[in-house]
PDB file with one MODEL, atoms N, CA, C and O in Angstrom:
MODEL        1
ATOM      1  N   UNK A   1     264.136 242.641 151.949  1.00  0.00           N
ATOM      2  CA  UNK A   1     264.494 244.077 151.732  1.00  0.00           C
ATOM      3  C   UNK A   1     266.006 244.204 152.195  1.00  0.00           C
ATOM      4  O   UNK A   1     266.498 243.647 153.177  1.00  0.00           O
ATOM      5  N   UNK A   2     266.637 245.031 151.312  1.00  0.00           N
ATOM      6  CA  UNK A   2     268.175 245.424 151.474  1.00  0.00           C
ATOM      7  C   UNK A   2     268.169 246.655 152.068  1.00  0.00           C
ATOM      8  O   UNK A   2     267.344 247.493 151.703  1.00  0.00           O
ATOM      9  N   UNK A   3     269.142 246.947 153.123  1.00  0.00           N
ATOM     10  CA  UNK A   3     269.481 248.144 153.569  1.00  0.00           C
ATOM     11  C   UNK A   3     270.652 248.225 154.037  1.00  0.00           C
ATOM     12  O   UNK A   3     271.047 247.236 154.655  1.00  0.00           O
ATOM     13  N   UNK A   4     271.509 249.315 153.914  1.00  0.00           N
ATOM     14  CA  UNK A   4     272.770 249.502 154.277  1.00  0.00           C
ATOM     15  C   UNK A   4     272.875 250.253 155.252  1.00  0.00           C
ATOM     16  O   UNK A   4     271.891 250.962 155.463  1.00  0.00           O
ATOM     17  N   UNK A   5     273.974 250.383 156.126  1.00  0.00           N
ATOM     18  CA  UNK A   5     274.176 251.142 157.409  1.00  0.00           C
ATOM     19  C   UNK A   5     275.712 251.530 157.471  1.00  0.00           C
ATOM     20  O   UNK A   5     276.582 250.741 157.102  1.00  0.00           O
ATOM     21  N   UNK A   6     275.955 252.638 157.899  1.00  0.00           N
ATOM     22  CA  UNK A   6     277.266 252.635 157.885  1.00  0.00           C
ATOM     23  C   UNK A   6     277.996 252.146 159.186  1.00  0.00           C
ATOM     24  O   UNK A   6     277.229 251.835 160.097  1.00  0.00           O
ATOM     25  N   UNK A   7     279.165 252.037 159.406  1.00  0.00           N
ATOM     26  CA  UNK A   7     279.865 251.440 160.547  1.00  0.00           C
ATOM     27  C   UNK A   7     280.938 252.558 160.803  1.00  0.00           C
ATOM     28  O   UNK A   7     281.597 253.139 159.940  1.00  0.00           O
ATOM     29  N   UNK A   8     280.982 252.747 162.200  1.00  0.00           N
ATOM     30  CA  UNK A   8     282.295 253.861 162.707  1.00  0.00           C
ATOM     31  C   UNK A   8     283.379 253.167 163.541  1.00  0.00           C
ATOM     32  O   UNK A   8     282.940 252.396 164.394  1.00  0.00           O
ATOM     33  N   UNK A   9     284.413 253.265 163.477  1.00  0.00           N
ATOM     34  CA  UNK A   9     285.705 252.565 164.261  1.00  0.00           C
ATOM     35  C   UNK A   9     285.648 251.062 164.041  1.00  0.00           C
ATOM     36  O   UNK A   9     285.788 250.326 165.017  1.00  0.00           O
ATOM     37  N   UNK A  10     285.461 250.573 162.872  1.00  0.00           N
ATOM     38  CA  UNK A  10     285.780 249.051 162.610  1.00  0.00           C
ATOM     39  C   UNK A  10     287.116 249.038 162.074  1.00  0.00           C
ATOM     40  O   UNK A  10     287.484 249.430 160.967  1.00  0.00           O
ATOM     41  N   UNK A  11     287.876 248.472 163.122  1.00  0.00           N
ATOM     42  CA  UNK A  11     289.480 248.483 163.139  1.00  0.00           C
ATOM     43  C   UNK A  11     290.157 247.377 162.050  1.00  0.00           C
ATOM     44  O   UNK A  11     291.224 247.598 161.477  1.00  0.00           O
ATOM     45  N   UNK A  12     289.380 246.189 161.870  1.00  0.00           N
ATOM     46  CA  UNK A  12     290.170 245.133 160.886  1.00  0.00           C
ATOM     47  C   UNK A  12     289.296 244.616 160.070  1.00  0.00           C
ATOM     48  O   UNK A  12     288.104 244.794 160.324  1.00  0.00           O
ATOM     49  N   UNK A  13     289.649 243.929 159.012  1.00  0.00           N
ATOM     50  CA  UNK A  13     289.074 243.126 158.009  1.00  0.00           C
ATOM     51  C   UNK A  13     288.670 241.909 158.568  1.00  0.00           C
ATOM     52  O   UNK A  13     287.578 241.545 158.131  1.00  0.00           O
ATOM     53  N   UNK A  14     289.326 240.943 159.620  1.00  0.00           N
ATOM     54  CA  UNK A  14     289.130 240.121 160.373  1.00  0.00           C
ATOM     55  C   UNK A  14     287.844 240.191 161.086  1.00  0.00           C
ATOM     56  O   UNK A  14     286.963 239.334 161.027  1.00  0.00           O
ATOM     57  N   UNK A  15     287.813 241.164 161.693  1.00  0.00           N
ATOM     58  CA  UNK A  15     286.510 241.386 162.648  1.00  0.00           C
ATOM     59  C   UNK A  15     285.177 241.708 161.625  1.00  0.00           C
ATOM     60  O   UNK A  15     284.043 241.254 161.773  1.00  0.00           O
ATOM     61  N   UNK A  16     285.622 242.574 160.603  1.00  0.00           N
ATOM     62  CA  UNK A  16     284.353 242.444 159.711  1.00  0.00           C
ATOM     63  C   UNK A  16     283.885 241.249 159.394  1.00  0.00           C
ATOM     64  O   UNK A  16     282.702 241.025 159.654  1.00  0.00           O
ATOM     65  N   UNK A  17     284.660 240.258 158.793  1.00  0.00           N
ATOM     66  CA  UNK A  17     284.285 238.857 158.347  1.00  0.00           C
ATOM     67  C   UNK A  17     283.769 238.135 159.430  1.00  0.00           C
ATOM     68  O   UNK A  17     282.905 237.273 159.272  1.00  0.00           O
ATOM     69  N   UNK A  18     284.334 238.490 160.735  1.00  0.00           N
ATOM     70  CA  UNK A  18     283.544 237.658 161.910  1.00  0.00           C
ATOM     71  C   UNK A  18     282.180 238.387 162.292  1.00  0.00           C
ATOM     72  O   UNK A  18     281.255 237.708 162.738  1.00  0.00           O
ATOM     73  N   UNK A  19     282.044 239.792 162.118  1.00  0.00           N
ATOM     74  CA  UNK A  19     280.641 240.090 162.134  1.00  0.00           C
ATOM     75  C   UNK A  19     279.663 239.747 161.210  1.00  0.00           C
ATOM     76  O   UNK A  19     278.462 239.613 161.447  1.00  0.00           O
ATOM     77  N   UNK A  20     280.291 239.596 160.034  1.00  0.00           N
ATOM     78  CA  UNK A  20     279.422 239.390 158.823  1.00  0.00           C
ATOM     79  C   UNK A  20     278.838 237.726 158.958  1.00  0.00           C
ATOM     80  O   UNK A  20     277.731 237.372 158.551  1.00  0.00           O
ATOM     81  N   UNK A  21     279.812 236.851 159.597  1.00  0.00           N
ATOM     82  CA  UNK A  21     279.281 235.439 159.845  1.00  0.00           C
ATOM     83  C   UNK A  21     278.340 235.348 160.739  1.00  0.00           C
ATOM     84  O   UNK A  21     277.345 234.630 160.638  1.00  0.00           O
ATOM     85  N   UNK A  22     278.687 236.274 161.909  1.00  0.00           N
ATOM     86  CA  UNK A  22     277.503 236.125 163.073  1.00  0.00           C
ATOM     87  C   UNK A  22     276.298 236.514 162.788  1.00  0.00           C
ATOM     88  O   UNK A  22     275.330 235.901 163.240  1.00  0.00           O
ATOM     89  N   UNK A  23     276.152 237.674 161.934  1.00  0.00           N
ATOM     90  CA  UNK A  23     275.052 238.146 161.706  1.00  0.00           C
ATOM     91  C   UNK A  23     274.009 237.400 160.913  1.00  0.00           C
ATOM     92  O   UNK A  23     272.790 237.328 161.069  1.00  0.00           O
ATOM     93  N   UNK A  24     274.765 236.899 160.076  1.00  0.00           N
ATOM     94  CA  UNK A  24     274.257 235.864 159.182  1.00  0.00           C
ATOM     95  C   UNK A  24     273.364 234.662 159.784  1.00  0.00           C
ATOM     96  O   UNK A  24     272.414 234.142 159.198  1.00  0.00           O
ATOM     97  N   UNK A  25     273.798 234.354 160.934  1.00  0.00           N
ATOM     98  CA  UNK A  25     273.061 233.362 161.536  1.00  0.00           C
ATOM     99  C   UNK A  25     271.908 233.632 162.679  1.00  0.00           C
ATOM    100  O   UNK A  25     271.420 232.812 163.456  1.00  0.00           O
ATOM    101  N   UNK A  26     271.613 235.088 162.536  1.00  0.00           N
ATOM    102  CA  UNK A  26     270.520 235.453 163.225  1.00  0.00           C
ATOM    103  C   UNK A  26     269.156 235.220 162.328  1.00  0.00           C
ATOM    104  O   UNK A  26     269.159 235.119 161.101  1.00  0.00           O
ATOM    105  N   UNK A  27     268.148 235.162 163.058  1.00  0.00           N
ATOM    106  CA  UNK A  27     266.790 234.716 162.520  1.00  0.00           C
ATOM    107  C   UNK A  27     266.363 235.952 161.957  1.00  0.00           C
ATOM    108  O   UNK A  27     266.477 236.989 162.611  1.00  0.00           O
ATOM    109  N   UNK A  28     265.860 235.944 160.755  1.00  0.00           N
ATOM    110  CA  UNK A  28     265.297 237.114 159.888  1.00  0.00           C
ATOM    111  C   UNK A  28     266.479 237.757 159.085  1.00  0.00           C
ATOM    112  O   UNK A  28     266.335 238.733 158.349  1.00  0.00           O
ATOM    113  N   UNK A  29     267.505 237.191 159.276  1.00  0.00           N
ATOM    114  CA  UNK A  29     268.458 237.961 158.038  1.00  0.00           C
ATOM    115  C   UNK A  29     268.698 236.851 157.234  1.00  0.00           C
ATOM    116  O   UNK A  29     268.904 235.757 157.760  1.00  0.00           O
ATOM    117  N   UNK A  30     268.698 237.030 155.694  1.00  0.00           N
ATOM    118  CA  UNK A  30     268.743 236.529 154.639  1.00  0.00           C
ATOM    119  C   UNK A  30     270.113 236.336 154.226  1.00  0.00           C
ATOM    120  O   UNK A  30     270.625 235.255 153.937  1.00  0.00           O
ATOM    121  N   UNK A  31     270.778 237.701 154.218  1.00  0.00           N
ATOM    122  CA  UNK A  31     272.135 237.734 153.822  1.00  0.00           C
ATOM    123  C   UNK A  31     272.803 238.823 154.483  1.00  0.00           C
ATOM    124  O   UNK A  31     272.196 239.891 154.571  1.00  0.00           O
ATOM    125  N   UNK A  32     273.903 238.721 154.937  1.00  0.00           N
ATOM    126  CA  UNK A  32     274.689 240.053 155.525  1.00  0.00           C
ATOM    127  C   UNK A  32     275.929 240.116 154.628  1.00  0.00           C
ATOM    128  O   UNK A  32     276.332 239.108 154.046  1.00  0.00           O
ATOM    129  N   UNK A  33     276.573 241.392 154.514  1.00  0.00           N
ATOM    130  CA  UNK A  33     277.805 241.770 154.121  1.00  0.00           C
ATOM    131  C   UNK A  33     278.501 242.758 154.906  1.00  0.00           C
ATOM    132  O   UNK A  33     277.861 243.745 155.269  1.00  0.00           O
ATOM    133  N   UNK A  34     279.853 242.630 155.261  1.00  0.00           N
ATOM    134  CA  UNK A  34     280.295 243.776 156.086  1.00  0.00           C
ATOM    135  C   UNK A  34     281.468 244.002 155.328  1.00  0.00           C
ATOM    136  O   UNK A  34     282.160 243.041 154.993  1.00  0.00           O
ATOM    137  N   UNK A  35     281.759 245.108 155.031  1.00  0.00           N
ATOM    138  CA  UNK A  35     282.800 245.758 154.243  1.00  0.00           C
ATOM    139  C   UNK A  35     283.752 246.722 155.044  1.00  0.00           C
ATOM    140  O   UNK A  35     283.411 247.896 155.191  1.00  0.00           O
ATOM    141  N   UNK A  36     285.125 246.183 155.649  1.00  0.00           N
ATOM    142  CA  UNK A  36     285.985 247.150 155.880  1.00  0.00           C
ATOM    143  C   UNK A  36     286.402 248.098 155.360  1.00  0.00           C
ATOM    144  O   UNK A  36     286.655 249.104 156.024  1.00  0.00           O
ATOM    145  N   UNK A  37     286.593 248.046 154.020  1.00  0.00           N
ATOM    146  CA  UNK A  37     286.965 249.154 153.160  1.00  0.00           C
ATOM    147  C   UNK A  37     285.837 250.536 153.077  1.00  0.00           C
ATOM    148  O   UNK A  37     286.037 251.745 153.195  1.00  0.00           O
ATOM    149  N   UNK A  38     285.122 250.076 152.929  1.00  0.00           N
ATOM    150  CA  UNK A  38     283.820 251.103 152.957  1.00  0.00           C
ATOM    151  C   UNK A  38     283.100 251.423 154.244  1.00  0.00           C
ATOM    152  O   UNK A  38     282.191 252.221 154.472  1.00  0.00           O
ATOM    153  N   UNK A  39     283.666 250.696 154.918  1.00  0.00           N
ATOM    154  CA  UNK A  39     282.902 250.658 156.679  1.00  0.00           C
ATOM    155  C   UNK A  39     281.242 250.734 156.642  1.00  0.00           C
ATOM    156  O   UNK A  39     280.551 251.545 157.259  1.00  0.00           O
ATOM    157  N   UNK A  40     280.843 249.816 155.873  1.00  0.00           N
ATOM    158  CA  UNK A  40     279.396 249.422 155.594  1.00  0.00           C
ATOM    159  C   UNK A  40     278.903 248.197 155.971  1.00  0.00           C
ATOM    160  O   UNK A  40     279.674 247.253 155.796  1.00  0.00           O
ATOM    161  N   UNK A  41     277.807 247.955 156.448  1.00  0.00           N
ATOM    162  CA  UNK A  41     277.132 246.595 156.501  1.00  0.00           C
ATOM    163  C   UNK A  41     275.853 246.941 155.901  1.00  0.00           C
ATOM    164  O   UNK A  41     275.112 247.894 156.142  1.00  0.00           O
ATOM    165  N   UNK A  42     275.705 245.735 154.857  1.00  0.00           N
ATOM    166  CA  UNK A  42     274.618 245.813 153.890  1.00  0.00           C
ATOM    167  C   UNK A  42     273.633 244.165 154.737  1.00  0.00           C
ATOM    168  O   UNK A  42     274.210 243.145 155.116  1.00  0.00           O
ATOM    169  N   UNK A  43     272.605 244.337 154.787  1.00  0.00           N
ATOM    170  CA  UNK A  43     271.524 243.287 155.411  1.00  0.00           C
ATOM    171  C   UNK A  43     270.656 242.943 154.328  1.00  0.00           C
ATOM    172  O   UNK A  43     270.604 243.666 153.334  1.00  0.00           O
ATOM    173  N   UNK A  44     270.008 241.958 154.426  1.00  0.00           N
ATOM    174  CA  UNK A  44     269.093 241.481 153.479  1.00  0.00           C
ATOM    175  C   UNK A  44     268.018 240.868 154.363  1.00  0.00           C
ATOM    176  O   UNK A  44     268.296 239.982 155.172  1.00  0.00           O
ATOM    177  N   UNK A  45     266.769 241.352 154.201  1.00  0.00           N
ATOM    178  CA  UNK A  45     265.749 240.550 155.579  1.00  0.00           C
ATOM    179  C   UNK A  45     264.401 240.440 154.495  1.00  0.00           C
ATOM    180  O   UNK A  45     264.337 240.955 153.378  1.00  0.00           O
ATOM    181  N   UNK A  46     263.488 239.713 155.093  1.00  0.00           N
ATOM    182  CA  UNK A  46     262.291 239.402 154.544  1.00  0.00           C
ATOM    183  C   UNK A  46     261.506 240.929 154.638  1.00  0.00           C
ATOM    184  O   UNK A  46     260.964 241.440 153.658  1.00  0.00           O
ATOM    185  N   UNK A  47     261.526 241.233 155.294  1.00  0.00           N
ATOM    186  CA  UNK A  47     260.634 242.795 155.650  1.00  0.00           C
ATOM    187  C   UNK A  47     261.406 243.719 156.361  1.00  0.00           C
ATOM    188  O   UNK A  47     262.368 243.406 157.063  1.00  0.00           O
ATOM    189  N   UNK A  48     261.003 244.826 156.191  1.00  0.00           N
ATOM    190  CA  UNK A  48     261.660 246.133 157.262  1.00  0.00           C
ATOM    191  C   UNK A  48     262.392 245.647 158.370  1.00  0.00           C
ATOM    192  O   UNK A  48     261.675 245.227 159.278  1.00  0.00           O
ATOM    193  N   UNK A  49     263.715 245.576 158.577  1.00  0.00           N
ATOM    194  CA  UNK A  49     264.392 245.253 159.846  1.00  0.00           C
ATOM    195  C   UNK A  49     263.603 245.914 161.194  1.00  0.00           C
ATOM    196  O   UNK A  49     263.340 247.116 161.188  1.00  0.00           O
ATOM    197  N   UNK A  50     263.268 245.127 162.261  1.00  0.00           N
ATOM    198  CA  UNK A  50     262.529 245.589 163.283  1.00  0.00           C
ATOM    199  C   UNK A  50     263.600 246.039 164.267  1.00  0.00           C
ATOM    200  O   UNK A  50     264.780 245.688 164.270  1.00  0.00           O
ATOM    201  N   UNK A  51     262.973 246.898 165.123  1.00  0.00           N
ATOM    202  CA  UNK A  51     264.031 247.803 166.082  1.00  0.00           C
ATOM    203  C   UNK A  51     264.401 246.268 166.948  1.00  0.00           C
ATOM    204  O   UNK A  51     265.426 246.507 167.587  1.00  0.00           O
ATOM    205  N   UNK A  52     264.048 245.098 167.153  1.00  0.00           N
ATOM    206  CA  UNK A  52     264.375 244.072 167.894  1.00  0.00           C
ATOM    207  C   UNK A  52     265.566 243.252 167.435  1.00  0.00           C
ATOM    208  O   UNK A  52     266.523 242.840 168.092  1.00  0.00           O
ATOM    209  N   UNK A  53     265.273 243.112 166.126  1.00  0.00           N
ATOM    210  CA  UNK A  53     266.185 242.343 165.173  1.00  0.00           C
ATOM    211  C   UNK A  53     267.633 243.350 165.230  1.00  0.00           C
ATOM    212  O   UNK A  53     268.734 242.890 165.531  1.00  0.00           O
ATOM    213  N   UNK A  54     267.415 244.634 164.921  1.00  0.00           N
ATOM    214  CA  UNK A  54     268.660 245.297 164.949  1.00  0.00           C
ATOM    215  C   UNK A  54     269.575 245.523 166.251  1.00  0.00           C
ATOM    216  O   UNK A  54     270.800 245.641 166.247  1.00  0.00           O
ATOM    217  N   UNK A  55     268.678 245.560 167.424  1.00  0.00           N
ATOM    218  CA  UNK A  55     269.256 245.274 168.932  1.00  0.00           C
ATOM    219  C   UNK A  55     270.119 243.935 168.814  1.00  0.00           C
ATOM    220  O   UNK A  55     271.253 243.957 169.293  1.00  0.00           O
ATOM    221  N   UNK A  56     269.652 242.772 168.204  1.00  0.00           N
ATOM    222  CA  UNK A  56     270.440 241.545 168.380  1.00  0.00           C
ATOM    223  C   UNK A  56     271.580 241.950 167.377  1.00  0.00           C
ATOM    224  O   UNK A  56     272.707 241.738 167.825  1.00  0.00           O
ATOM    225  N   UNK A  57     271.523 242.503 166.076  1.00  0.00           N
ATOM    226  CA  UNK A  57     272.700 242.864 165.304  1.00  0.00           C
ATOM    227  C   UNK A  57     273.498 243.579 166.192  1.00  0.00           C
ATOM    228  O   UNK A  57     274.596 243.046 166.352  1.00  0.00           O
ATOM    229  N   UNK A  58     273.307 244.698 166.882  1.00  0.00           N
ATOM    230  CA  UNK A  58     273.987 245.367 167.147  1.00  0.00           C
ATOM    231  C   UNK A  58     274.815 244.988 168.357  1.00  0.00           C
ATOM    232  O   UNK A  58     275.906 245.462 168.674  1.00  0.00           O
ATOM    233  N   UNK A  59     273.984 243.880 169.094  1.00  0.00           N
ATOM    234  CA  UNK A  59     274.690 243.008 170.586  1.00  0.00           C
ATOM    235  C   UNK A  59     275.952 242.014 169.865  1.00  0.00           C
ATOM    236  O   UNK A  59     277.077 241.885 170.347  1.00  0.00           O
ATOM    237  N   UNK A  60     275.522 241.447 168.763  1.00  0.00           N
ATOM    238  CA  UNK A  60     276.657 240.575 167.828  1.00  0.00           C
ATOM    239  C   UNK A  60     277.474 241.209 167.679  1.00  0.00           C
ATOM    240  O   UNK A  60     278.452 240.706 168.232  1.00  0.00           O
ATOM    241  N   UNK A  61     277.777 242.379 167.083  1.00  0.00           N
ATOM    242  CA  UNK A  61     278.799 243.191 166.612  1.00  0.00           C
ATOM    243  C   UNK A  61     279.631 243.745 167.733  1.00  0.00           C
ATOM    244  O   UNK A  61     280.862 243.765 167.701  1.00  0.00           O
ATOM    245  N   UNK A  62     278.825 244.238 168.823  1.00  0.00           N
ATOM    246  CA  UNK A  62     279.803 244.863 169.851  1.00  0.00           C
ATOM    247  C   UNK A  62     280.474 243.579 170.486  1.00  0.00           C
ATOM    248  O   UNK A  62     281.605 243.785 170.925  1.00  0.00           O
ATOM    249  N   UNK A  63     279.977 242.265 170.620  1.00  0.00           N
ATOM    250  CA  UNK A  63     280.728 241.059 171.202  1.00  0.00           C
ATOM    251  C   UNK A  63     282.196 241.343 170.359  1.00  0.00           C
ATOM    252  O   UNK A  63     283.246 241.634 170.932  1.00  0.00           O
ATOM    253  N   UNK A  64     282.058 241.211 169.028  1.00  0.00           N
ATOM    254  CA  UNK A  64     283.149 240.864 168.201  1.00  0.00           C
ATOM    255  C   UNK A  64     284.141 242.203 168.171  1.00  0.00           C
ATOM    256  O   UNK A  64     285.356 242.053 168.043  1.00  0.00           O
ATOM    257  N   UNK A  65     283.573 243.446 168.292  1.00  0.00           N
ATOM    258  CA  UNK A  65     284.009 244.719 167.934  1.00  0.00           C
ATOM    259  C   UNK A  65     283.749 245.748 168.801  1.00  0.00           C
ATOM    260  O   UNK A  65     283.251 246.765 168.319  1.00  0.00           O
ATOM    261  N   UNK A  66     284.023 245.698 170.203  1.00  0.00           N
ATOM    262  CA  UNK A  66     283.182 246.386 171.048  1.00  0.00           C
ATOM    263  C   UNK A  66     283.188 247.917 170.754  1.00  0.00           C
ATOM    264  O   UNK A  66     282.202 248.561 171.110  1.00  0.00           O
ATOM    265  N   UNK A  67     284.333 248.617 170.065  1.00  0.00           N
ATOM    266  CA  UNK A  67     284.210 250.051 169.745  1.00  0.00           C
ATOM    267  C   UNK A  67     283.648 250.343 168.477  1.00  0.00           C
ATOM    268  O   UNK A  67     283.573 251.514 168.106  1.00  0.00           O
ATOM    269  N   UNK A  68     283.205 249.312 167.700  1.00  0.00           N
ATOM    270  CA  UNK A  68     282.293 249.719 166.548  1.00  0.00           C
ATOM    271  C   UNK A  68     280.906 250.063 166.715  1.00  0.00           C
ATOM    272  O   UNK A  68     280.126 249.525 167.501  1.00  0.00           O
ATOM    273  N   UNK A  69     280.651 251.030 165.889  1.00  0.00           N
ATOM    274  CA  UNK A  69     279.157 251.375 166.215  1.00  0.00           C
ATOM    275  C   UNK A  69     278.443 251.437 164.631  1.00  0.00           C
ATOM    276  O   UNK A  69     278.955 251.745 163.555  1.00  0.00           O
ATOM    277  N   UNK A  70     277.323 251.094 164.904  1.00  0.00           N
ATOM    278  CA  UNK A  70     276.267 250.665 163.617  1.00  0.00           C
ATOM    279  C   UNK A  70     275.322 252.217 163.542  1.00  0.00           C
ATOM    280  O   UNK A  70     274.521 252.443 164.448  1.00  0.00           O
ATOM    281  N   UNK A  71     275.472 253.052 162.592  1.00  0.00           N
ATOM    282  CA  UNK A  71     274.573 254.207 162.340  1.00  0.00           C
ATOM    283  C   UNK A  71     273.194 253.621 162.147  1.00  0.00           C
ATOM    284  O   UNK A  71     273.006 252.825 161.228  1.00  0.00           O
ATOM    285  N   UNK A  72     272.349 253.927 162.858  1.00  0.00           N
ATOM    286  CA  UNK A  72     271.145 253.309 162.490  1.00  0.00           C
ATOM    287  C   UNK A  72     270.159 254.133 161.961  1.00  0.00           C
ATOM    288  O   UNK A  72     269.077 253.658 161.617  1.00  0.00           O
TER     289      UNK A  72
ENDMDL
END
């Protein structure tokens, strides 16, 4: 299942690339794409992303870009 989330306060393309690489490593994520230009993150998962999985995504992204918020 493919789902897109809006991002707030993503400051640089390098951080977007780091977030994308880190999220791809999480169990349950088939693919991830983070666009600095559109301020969006697209995740592809086997099923509907669970609350637990999204908490892991948020945690990984905050570690890389503390000010960035994912609109769930």
